[in-house]
Coordinates of C-alpha atoms in Angstrom, one line a residue:
Chain D
M249 CA 11.3 -12.0 34.3
Q250 CA 14.5 -9.4 35.0
G251 CA 13.0 -6.2 35.9
A252 CA 9.6 -6.8 36.6
E253 CA 9.7 -6.4 40.1
I254 CA 9.3 -2.7 39.1
L255 CA 5.7 -3.2 38.3
L256 CA 5.1 -4.4 42.0
E257 CA 6.7 -1.0 43.4
L258 CA 4.1 0.9 45.6
G259 CA 2.4 3.5 43.5
V260 CA 3.4 2.3 39.9
F261 CA 0.2 1.1 38.9
P262 CA -2.0 3.8 40.4
R263 CA 0.1 6.5 38.7
L264 CA -0.1 4.6 35.5
L265 CA -3.9 4.3 35.8
Q266 CA -3.9 8.1 36.5
G267 CA -1.9 8.7 33.3
L268 CA -4.4 6.2 31.5
W269 CA -7.1 8.7 32.7
V270 CA -5.8 11.4 31.1
T271 CA -5.2 9.4 27.8
V272 CA -8.9 8.2 27.9
W273 CA -10.2 11.6 29.0
I274 CA -8.6 13.2 25.9
A275 CA -9.7 10.5 23.7
A276 CA -13.1 10.4 24.8
V277 CA -14.0 14.4 24.7
S278 CA -12.0 14.5 21.3
V279 CA -14.5 11.8 19.9
G280 CA -17.5 13.1 21.4
L281 CA -17.3 16.5 20.2
S282 CA -16.0 15.0 16.6
I283 CA -19.0 13.2 16.1
P284 CA -21.6 16.6 15.8
V285 CA -18.7 18.0 13.9
G286 CA -18.4 15.3 11.5
L287 CA -22.0 15.3 10.9
V288 CA -22.2 18.6 10.0
A289 CA -19.1 18.6 8.2
G290 CA -20.2 15.5 6.1
W291 CA -23.4 17.2 5.6
L292 CA -22.0 20.5 4.3
M293 CA -19.6 18.5 1.8
T294 CA -22.8 17.2 0.1
V295 CA -24.5 20.6 -0.2
R296 CA -24.8 22.1 -3.9
N297 CA -23.5 25.2 -3.2
P298 CA -19.7 25.2 -4.8
V299 CA -18.3 27.7 -2.4
V300 CA -19.3 25.8 0.7
R301 CA -17.9 22.5 -1.3
A302 CA -14.4 24.4 -1.8
V303 CA -14.4 25.5 1.9
M304 CA -15.0 21.7 3.0
R305 CA -12.7 20.3 0.5
V306 CA -9.8 22.8 1.5
Y307 CA -10.5 21.9 5.3
L308 CA -10.8 18.2 4.8
D309 CA -7.2 18.0 2.6
F310 CA -5.5 20.2 4.8
I311 CA -6.2 18.2 7.8
R312 CA -5.4 15.2 5.9
I313 CA -2.3 16.3 4.4
M314 CA -0.9 18.2 7.8
P315 CA 0.6 15.5 10.3
Q316 CA -1.0 15.4 13.6
L317 CA 1.8 16.2 15.4
A318 CA 2.7 19.6 13.2
L319 CA -1.2 20.5 14.1
L320 CA -0.5 20.1 17.6
F321 CA 2.5 22.2 17.6
I322 CA 0.9 24.9 15.6
A323 CA -2.3 24.8 18.2
Y324 CA -0.1 24.8 21.2
Y325 CA 2.9 26.9 20.2
G326 CA 1.9 28.8 17.1
L327 CA -1.5 30.4 18.2
A328 CA 0.2 31.5 21.4
R329 CA 3.0 33.2 19.3
A330 CA 0.7 34.4 16.7
W331 CA -2.2 35.7 18.3
N332 CA -1.5 35.2 22.1
W333 CA -4.2 32.5 22.4
N334 CA -2.9 30.3 25.1
V335 CA -4.4 27.4 25.0
D336 CA -3.3 24.5 27.6
A337 CA -1.5 21.5 26.3
T338 CA -4.6 19.3 26.7
G339 CA -7.0 22.0 25.2
A340 CA -4.6 22.0 22.0
C341 CA -4.8 18.1 22.0
V342 CA -8.8 17.9 22.1
L343 CA -8.9 21.2 19.6
V344 CA -6.4 19.2 17.1
F345 CA -8.5 15.9 17.6
V346 CA -11.7 17.3 17.1
L347 CA -10.7 19.2 13.9
W348 CA -9.1 16.1 12.6
G349 CA -11.5 13.8 13.6
G350 CA -14.4 16.0 12.4
A351 CA -13.0 16.0 9.0
E352 CA -12.3 12.5 8.6
L353 CA -15.8 11.4 10.2
G354 CA -17.3 14.4 7.7
D355 CA -15.7 12.5 4.6
L356 CA -17.2 9.2 5.9
V357 CA -20.5 10.9 6.5
R358 CA -20.1 12.2 2.8
G359 CA -19.4 9.0 1.4
A360 CA -22.3 7.0 3.3
L361 CA -24.7 9.8 2.4
L362 CA -24.1 9.8 -1.2
S363 CA -24.4 5.9 -1.5
I364 CA -27.9 5.9 -0.7
P365 CA -29.6 6.0 -3.8
Q366 CA -31.4 9.2 -5.0
V367 CA -34.4 7.1 -5.8
Q368 CA -35.1 6.5 -2.3
A369 CA -35.4 10.1 -1.3
E370 CA -37.5 10.4 -4.5
T371 CA -39.8 7.9 -3.4
A372 CA -40.3 9.1 0.0
Y373 CA -41.2 12.5 -1.7
M374 CA -43.9 10.7 -3.7
L375 CA -44.9 9.0 -0.7
G376 CA -45.8 12.5 0.9
M377 CA -43.1 12.7 3.0
T378 CA -41.3 16.2 3.6
S379 CA -37.5 16.6 2.8
W380 CA -36.7 16.4 6.5
Q381 CA -39.0 13.5 7.1
S382 CA -37.3 11.7 4.1
F383 CA -33.8 12.3 5.4
S384 CA -34.7 11.4 9.1
R385 CA -36.7 8.5 8.3
V386 CA -35.2 7.0 5.2
I387 CA -32.0 8.5 4.5
L388 CA -30.0 9.3 7.9
P389 CA -31.0 5.5 9.6
Q390 CA -29.3 3.7 6.5
T391 CA -26.4 6.3 6.6
L392 CA -25.9 5.8 10.2
R393 CA -25.4 1.5 9.3
R394 CA -23.1 2.2 6.7
L395 CA -21.1 4.8 8.8
L396 CA -20.6 3.1 12.3
P397 CA -17.7 0.3 11.5
A398 CA -15.6 3.0 9.7
S399 CA -16.3 5.5 12.4
V400 CA -15.2 3.1 15.3
N401 CA -12.0 2.4 13.4
L402 CA -11.5 6.0 13.5
A403 CA -12.1 6.2 17.1
T404 CA -9.6 3.7 18.0
R405 CA -7.0 5.6 15.6
I406 CA -8.0 8.6 17.8
V407 CA -7.3 6.9 20.8
K408 CA -3.7 5.9 19.6
T409 CA -2.9 9.3 18.2
T410 CA -3.3 11.0 21.9
S411 CA 0.0 9.5 22.6
L412 CA 1.4 12.4 20.7
A413 CA 0.2 14.6 23.6
V414 CA 3.5 13.8 25.4
L415 CA 5.2 16.1 23.1
L416 CA 3.4 19.0 24.5
G417 CA 4.4 18.0 28.0
V418 CA 0.9 16.4 28.8
V419 CA 1.4 13.7 31.2
E420 CA -0.5 11.1 30.0
V421 CA 0.0 7.4 30.2
I422 CA 3.4 7.2 28.2
K423 CA 5.0 10.1 30.1
V424 CA 4.2 8.5 33.5
G425 CA 5.8 5.7 32.4
Q426 CA 8.8 7.3 31.4
Q427 CA 8.9 9.2 34.6
I428 CA 8.4 5.7 36.4
I429 CA 11.3 4.5 34.3
D430 CA 13.4 7.3 35.1
A431 CA 12.9 7.4 38.7
N432 CA 14.0 3.7 39.0
R433 CA 16.8 3.9 36.5
F434 CA 19.5 2.6 39.2
Q435 CA 17.0 0.0 41.0
Y436 CA 15.6 -1.4 38.1
P437 CA 17.9 -0.9 35.2
T438 CA 15.6 -3.3 32.9
G439 CA 12.4 -2.1 33.8
T440 CA 11.6 -0.3 30.8
L441 CA 10.8 -3.3 29.1
W442 CA 8.1 -4.1 31.8
V443 CA 6.7 -0.5 31.8
Y444 CA 6.0 -0.1 27.9
G445 CA 4.3 -3.7 28.1
V446 CA 1.7 -2.4 30.6
I447 CA 1.5 0.6 28.7
F448 CA 0.8 -1.6 25.6
L449 CA -2.0 -3.8 27.4
M450 CA -3.7 -0.8 28.8
Y451 CA -3.9 0.6 25.3
F452 CA -4.9 -2.7 24.2
I453 CA -8.0 -2.8 27.0
V454 CA -9.0 0.7 25.8
C455 CA -9.4 0.0 22.2
W456 CA -9.9 -3.6 21.9
P457 CA -13.8 -3.3 22.8
L458 CA -14.2 -0.8 20.1
S459 CA -12.6 -2.7 17.4
L460 CA -14.9 -5.8 18.7
A461 CA -18.1 -3.6 18.8
A462 CA -17.2 -2.4 14.9
R463 CA -17.0 -6.0 14.0
A464 CA -19.9 -7.3 15.8
L465 CA -21.9 -4.2 13.9
E466 CA -20.6 -5.1 11.0
K467 CA -21.4 -8.6 11.0
R468 CA -24.9 -7.8 12.4
W469 CA -25.7 -5.5 9.7
A470 CA -24.0 -7.4 6.5
N471 CA -27.4 -9.3 6.0
D472 CA -29.5 -6.3 6.2
Chain E
M253 CA -19.8 59.9 4.2
T254 CA -19.0 56.5 2.0
D255 CA -15.9 58.5 0.4
Q256 CA -14.8 58.9 3.8
T257 CA -14.8 55.4 5.4
N258 CA -13.9 53.7 2.2
P259 CA -10.3 54.4 2.2
K260 CA -10.2 53.9 5.9
K261 CA -11.7 50.3 5.0
N262 CA -8.9 49.7 2.5
T263 CA -6.1 51.0 4.8
T264 CA -7.3 48.2 7.6
N265 CA -7.5 45.6 5.1
H266 CA -3.9 46.6 3.6
R267 CA -3.0 46.2 7.1
E268 CA -4.8 42.6 8.0
G269 CA -3.4 41.3 4.9
L270 CA 0.2 42.0 6.2
I271 CA -0.6 40.6 9.6
M272 CA -1.9 37.6 7.8
S273 CA 0.9 37.0 6.0
T274 CA 3.5 37.4 8.7
T275 CA 1.5 35.4 11.0
T276 CA 1.2 32.4 8.2
A277 CA 5.0 32.6 7.8
S278 CA 5.3 32.2 11.6
K279 CA 2.7 29.5 11.7
L280 CA 4.6 27.5 9.2
R281 CA 7.9 28.3 10.7
T282 CA 6.3 26.9 13.9
A283 CA 5.2 23.9 12.4
L284 CA 8.4 23.1 10.6
T285 CA 10.4 24.0 13.9
A286 CA 7.9 21.7 15.3
I287 CA 8.6 18.8 12.8
A288 CA 12.6 19.4 13.2
A289 CA 12.1 19.5 17.0
S290 CA 10.1 16.1 17.3
V291 CA 12.8 14.5 15.1
A292 CA 15.6 15.7 17.3
M293 CA 13.2 14.7 20.3
V294 CA 13.0 11.1 19.3
A295 CA 16.6 10.9 18.6
G296 CA 17.1 12.4 22.2
M297 CA 15.0 9.7 23.8
A298 CA 16.9 7.1 22.4
A299 CA 19.9 8.5 24.1
C300 CA 18.1 8.7 27.7
G301 CA 19.4 10.2 30.4
P302 CA 19.9 13.3 32.4
N303 CA 22.5 14.4 30.3
A304 CA 22.5 18.3 29.6
A305 CA 24.5 18.1 26.8
T306 CA 22.9 15.4 24.5
P307 CA 22.7 16.2 20.6
S308 CA 19.1 16.5 20.8
E309 CA 19.1 19.7 22.8
A310 CA 21.7 21.5 20.9
A311 CA 19.8 20.7 17.7
A312 CA 16.3 21.3 19.1
S313 CA 14.0 24.0 18.2
G314 CA 16.4 25.6 15.4
D315 CA 15.1 29.2 14.5
T316 CA 12.6 30.4 17.1
T317 CA 13.7 34.0 17.7
A318 CA 10.5 34.8 15.6
T319 CA 8.8 37.7 17.9
S320 CA 6.2 36.4 20.0
A321 CA 2.9 37.8 20.3
A322 CA 2.7 35.9 23.7
K323 CA 4.4 38.3 26.0
A324 CA 5.6 36.9 29.4
R325 CA 3.7 38.0 32.6
S326 CA 4.9 40.6 34.7
L327 CA 6.0 40.1 38.4
D328 CA 2.6 41.5 39.7
E329 CA 0.8 39.4 37.3
I330 CA 2.4 36.4 38.6
K331 CA 1.6 37.5 42.2
Q332 CA -1.7 38.0 41.5
S333 CA -2.2 34.9 39.9
G334 CA -0.8 33.4 43.0
E335 CA 1.1 30.7 40.6
L336 CA 4.9 31.0 39.3
R337 CA 4.8 28.5 36.4
V338 CA 8.0 26.6 36.0
A339 CA 8.9 24.4 33.2
V340 CA 11.0 21.0 34.8
F341 CA 11.8 17.7 33.8
S342 CA 9.9 15.1 34.8
D343 CA 12.1 12.4 33.9
K344 CA 15.6 13.3 34.8
A345 CA 16.3 12.5 38.0
P346 CA 17.7 13.6 40.1
F347 CA 17.4 17.1 38.7
G348 CA 13.8 16.9 37.7
Y349 CA 11.5 14.0 38.1
V350 CA 8.6 12.7 39.6
D351 CA 8.9 10.8 43.1
K352 CA 7.0 7.7 44.0
D353 CA 4.3 9.4 45.3
G354 CA 3.7 11.3 42.2
N355 CA 5.2 14.7 43.3
Y356 CA 7.7 16.7 41.3
A357 CA 11.2 16.7 42.9
G358 CA 14.9 17.2 42.6
Y359 CA 17.6 19.9 42.5
D360 CA 15.8 21.9 40.1
V361 CA 12.6 21.6 41.7
V362 CA 13.8 22.5 45.3
F363 CA 15.2 25.7 43.8
A364 CA 11.7 26.4 41.9
D365 CA 9.7 25.7 45.1
R366 CA 12.2 28.3 46.8
L367 CA 11.7 30.7 43.9
A368 CA 8.1 30.4 44.2
K369 CA 7.6 30.6 48.1
D370 CA 10.1 34.0 48.2
L371 CA 7.4 35.3 45.8
G372 CA 4.4 34.4 48.0
V373 CA 3.1 32.3 45.5
K374 CA 3.0 28.4 44.6
A375 CA 4.9 26.8 41.9
L376 CA 2.7 25.4 39.2
Y377 CA 4.9 22.8 37.0
T378 CA 4.9 21.8 33.8
S379 CA 6.7 18.8 32.3
V380 CA 8.9 19.5 29.6
D381 CA 10.9 17.6 27.0
P382 CA 14.8 18.9 26.2
A383 CA 13.7 20.3 23.0
A384 CA 10.7 22.1 24.3
R385 CA 12.6 24.4 26.7
V386 CA 13.0 27.1 24.7
D387 CA 9.2 27.2 23.1
V388 CA 7.6 26.9 26.1
L389 CA 9.3 30.4 27.1
T390 CA 9.0 32.3 23.9
S391 CA 4.9 31.3 23.5
N392 CA 4.6 31.9 27.4
K393 CA 3.6 28.6 28.4
V394 CA 5.6 28.9 31.6
D395 CA 7.0 32.0 33.2
V396 CA 10.6 30.4 34.0
T397 CA 12.4 27.3 32.9
L398 CA 14.3 25.2 35.3
A399 CA 15.4 22.1 33.4
N400 CA 19.0 21.4 33.9
F401 CA 19.6 24.3 31.0
T402 CA 22.9 24.3 29.9
V403 CA 24.0 27.9 29.1
T404 CA 24.9 28.0 25.3
E405 CA 25.2 31.1 23.0
E406 CA 22.9 29.6 20.5
R407 CA 20.2 29.2 23.3
A408 CA 21.4 32.9 24.6
A409 CA 19.8 34.3 21.4
K410 CA 16.5 32.8 22.1
V411 CA 15.9 33.2 25.9
D412 CA 17.7 35.2 28.5
F413 CA 19.6 33.3 31.2
S414 CA 19.9 34.1 35.0
K415 CA 23.3 33.7 36.8
P416 CA 24.1 29.9 37.1
Y417 CA 23.5 27.8 39.6
M418 CA 25.2 24.5 38.8
K419 CA 27.8 23.6 36.5
V420 CA 28.9 20.3 34.5
S421 CA 32.0 19.2 32.9
L422 CA 33.3 15.8 32.0
G423 CA 34.2 13.0 34.3
I424 CA 35.6 9.6 33.7
V425 CA 34.5 6.7 35.2
S426 CA 36.8 3.7 35.5
P427 CA 37.4 0.3 37.2
E428 CA 38.5 0.5 40.8
D429 CA 41.4 -2.0 40.3
A430 CA 42.5 -0.3 37.4
P431 CA 41.8 3.6 37.8
I432 CA 42.0 6.2 35.7
N433 CA 43.5 9.1 37.6
D434 CA 44.4 11.5 34.6
V435 CA 43.4 11.8 31.5
K436 CA 47.0 11.3 30.3
E437 CA 46.7 7.4 31.6
L438 CA 44.1 7.0 28.8
E439 CA 46.9 7.1 26.0
G440 CA 47.2 4.0 24.1
K441 CA 44.1 2.6 26.0
K442 CA 40.3 2.5 24.8
L443 CA 38.0 5.4 26.1
I444 CA 34.0 4.4 25.8
V445 CA 31.8 7.2 24.9
A446 CA 28.2 7.8 23.7
K447 CA 27.8 9.4 19.9
G448 CA 27.0 12.9 20.0
T449 CA 28.0 14.0 23.7
T450 CA 30.2 16.5 24.5
A451 CA 32.7 14.1 25.6
E452 CA 33.2 12.7 22.1
T453 CA 33.8 16.2 20.7
Y454 CA 36.3 17.0 23.8
F455 CA 38.3 14.0 23.1
E456 CA 38.4 14.0 19.2
E457 CA 39.3 17.8 19.4
N458 CA 41.9 17.7 22.5
Y459 CA 43.1 14.1 22.7
P460 CA 43.1 12.8 19.0
Q461 CA 45.9 10.2 20.3
I462 CA 43.1 8.3 22.6
E463 CA 41.2 5.5 20.8
L464 CA 37.5 6.0 21.4
L465 CA 35.1 3.2 21.3
K466 CA 31.5 4.7 20.3
F467 CA 28.2 3.6 21.1
D468 CA 24.5 5.2 20.2
Q469 CA 22.9 4.9 23.7
Y470 CA 24.2 5.1 27.4
A471 CA 23.1 1.6 28.3
D472 CA 25.3 0.0 25.8
A473 CA 28.3 2.4 26.6
Y474 CA 27.7 1.3 30.2
N475 CA 27.7 -2.2 29.5
A476 CA 30.6 -2.0 27.2
L477 CA 32.3 -1.0 30.3
L478 CA 30.8 -3.4 32.4
D479 CA 32.3 -5.9 30.0
G480 CA 35.8 -4.8 30.2
R481 CA 35.8 -3.5 26.1
G482 CA 37.3 -0.1 27.3
A483 CA 39.9 1.2 30.1
A484 CA 37.3 3.8 31.1
M485 CA 34.1 5.9 30.0
S486 CA 33.7 9.3 29.8
T487 CA 30.5 11.8 29.5
D488 CA 28.9 14.4 31.8
N489 CA 30.4 14.2 35.6
T490 CA 26.8 14.1 36.9
E491 CA 25.8 11.1 35.1
V492 CA 29.4 9.1 35.5
L493 CA 29.1 9.8 39.2
A494 CA 25.7 8.5 39.5
W495 CA 26.6 5.8 37.8
A496 CA 29.5 4.8 39.5
K497 CA 27.3 5.1 43.0
A498 CA 25.0 2.6 41.6
N499 CA 27.9 0.3 40.2
P500 CA 30.4 -1.0 43.0
G501 CA 33.5 -1.6 41.9
Y502 CA 33.8 1.3 39.8
V503 CA 35.3 5.0 40.6
V504 CA 35.4 8.2 38.9
N505 CA 38.7 9.8 39.7
V506 CA 38.3 12.6 36.9
T507 CA 35.7 14.8 37.9
E508 CA 36.2 17.8 36.2
L509 CA 37.7 17.6 33.0
G510 CA 36.9 20.2 30.0
D511 CA 35.1 23.2 29.4
V512 CA 32.8 24.0 32.4
D513 CA 29.3 24.6 31.2
V514 CA 26.8 26.3 33.5
I515 CA 23.4 25.7 34.2
A516 CA 20.9 28.6 34.9
A517 CA 17.2 29.5 35.1
A518 CA 15.8 30.9 31.7
V519 CA 13.1 33.4 31.2
Q520 CA 11.5 35.0 27.9
K521 CA 13.9 37.0 25.8
G522 CA 13.6 40.6 27.4
N523 CA 11.8 39.9 30.7
T524 CA 14.2 41.6 32.5
E525 CA 11.9 42.0 35.6
L526 CA 11.6 38.3 36.4
L527 CA 15.4 38.1 35.2
D528 CA 16.6 40.5 37.9
Y529 CA 14.5 39.2 40.7
I530 CA 15.9 35.3 40.0
D531 CA 19.4 36.9 39.6
G532 CA 18.7 38.9 43.1
Q533 CA 17.5 35.7 44.5
I534 CA 20.4 33.4 43.3
V535 CA 22.9 36.2 45.4
T536 CA 20.8 36.2 48.4
L537 CA 20.4 32.4 48.6
G538 CA 24.1 32.3 48.1
K539 CA 24.7 33.6 51.6
E540 CA 22.7 30.9 53.2
D541 CA 24.2 28.2 51.3
F542 CA 21.0 27.3 49.7
F543 CA 22.6 25.3 46.7
H544 CA 24.8 23.4 48.9
K545 CA 21.7 22.5 51.2
D546 CA 19.8 21.5 47.7
F547 CA 22.5 19.5 46.9
E548 CA 22.8 17.7 50.3
E549 CA 19.0 17.0 49.8
T550 CA 18.7 15.9 46.3
L551 CA 22.0 14.9 44.7
A552 CA 24.2 13.5 47.7
P553 CA 22.0 10.7 47.7
V554 CA 22.8 9.6 44.2
Y555 CA 26.2 10.9 43.8
G556 CA 27.5 9.7 47.3
D557 CA 29.7 11.1 49.6
E558 CA 33.1 11.1 48.2
V559 CA 31.7 13.6 45.6
D560 CA 32.8 17.5 46.2
P561 CA 29.7 19.6 46.3
D562 CA 31.9 22.1 44.6
D563 CA 32.6 20.1 41.7
I564 CA 28.7 20.7 40.7
V565 CA 27.3 23.3 42.9
V566 CA 27.5 27.1 41.9
E567 CA 26.7 29.5 45.0
G568 CA 26.0 32.9 44.6
G569 CA 26.0 33.0 40.8
V570 CA 29.6 32.9 40.8
V571 CA 31.6 30.0 38.9
D572 CA 35.0 30.1 40.1
S573 CA 37.4 29.0 37.6
Q574 CA 39.9 26.3 37.9

């Protein structure tokens, strides 16, 4: 238990929670904005127009191939240097995570849309539905069902990836942890592990419900 | 009509093409720099501690001399905005750290507060990692970097340094009952150092006859000293002084060894207006012994009374050579 007393120091927990709030805020805004971006991107990926498809392909591959860290540095330092677009660190994080989440979710949407047999659309058309009706009443509900488990998984990945924000100087939960460790370096030299342990638990508490929800939904829809 | 507009269009297109290619190049370079910097930073984190001369920094942000579109703000713009944006460390006590109440504090922060106060504005702090200190200036994220920034030739090519306000050299910490009072006493004994520090290079070059016991991390190096695996341990004087204060039974009897490195404020390359202001401030503040007071307030509690402030503090931007 050596060093665990660091956690009882006044202000340690509130500050870690403040840091966690920054983490959750970035993740929540990114996931929230990724959903519409991803739905539109997924729809565009299934469009027949070859130009649109090519553009979407390049977008998806570019985002997939580039490490998120490199994208973050480009958004934060690169844009400022090239065009004097000075996005703040949090803004740069949200921008990158939305572009990334949107691309990944778009690909999931594309896969889900294409997995619905064409015959269903045709049947809906035969029953007299307009193309919008057949999309919104027949195709979309089934698409969302197939989409949910994988997109919840994507959301947990975004939560964890927010830790990269620390490299842009965002004071989120990891950085707060480092500050606390350093400020108590001489008083609690072995406190490091405890602080990181608490941070681990905090990430766990944020991500676990998402995993639980994904599993529950998968189970419920397995028999449909 | 169309004949007149067409060539115009062509030239603009052509020019745009040129701009695109340079920006993509700089973008790519930024990306590569970013990756290199991040690798270096991870390495730096492993060797944590307020050491100003860890290899992480020296290697950090390789080629960032590329001309930047993000031009620094003028003094008037700073005054108008009401905020002086300062990059400081947030986890390198006692130079720049966040105290128990969550406020920025430390030797660098006291100076930054004063700079902002004399400008009639508030200081807005941005937390930086060692490797990001050059980039935040070149991309105009901050107006000034005050993060225990050691002046090196390599860095001076990318940013402009002010007059120094602190200096750092090597120190040797040894057990109280077997003190090392002079570097010559180390001959035939083992000296503990951390890999990649200025101490390692200095002893290898100048005292090859002293056997070095090297460790990857500061914590390991200090533990080796505690275990008595070496006669003494050497790294930046600020670091050993702080450690000796926290570990009774150990003393630092050699506090100024090797080349003296100075620590200064840095601004974006070419931002002479702000640089001149900071230089002027350092000289003016020297008259009221500002940095000695800063030392008493922030560093003395960590280093203890036995440390001579003049080993560390530079007043009025003048380093007296010893």
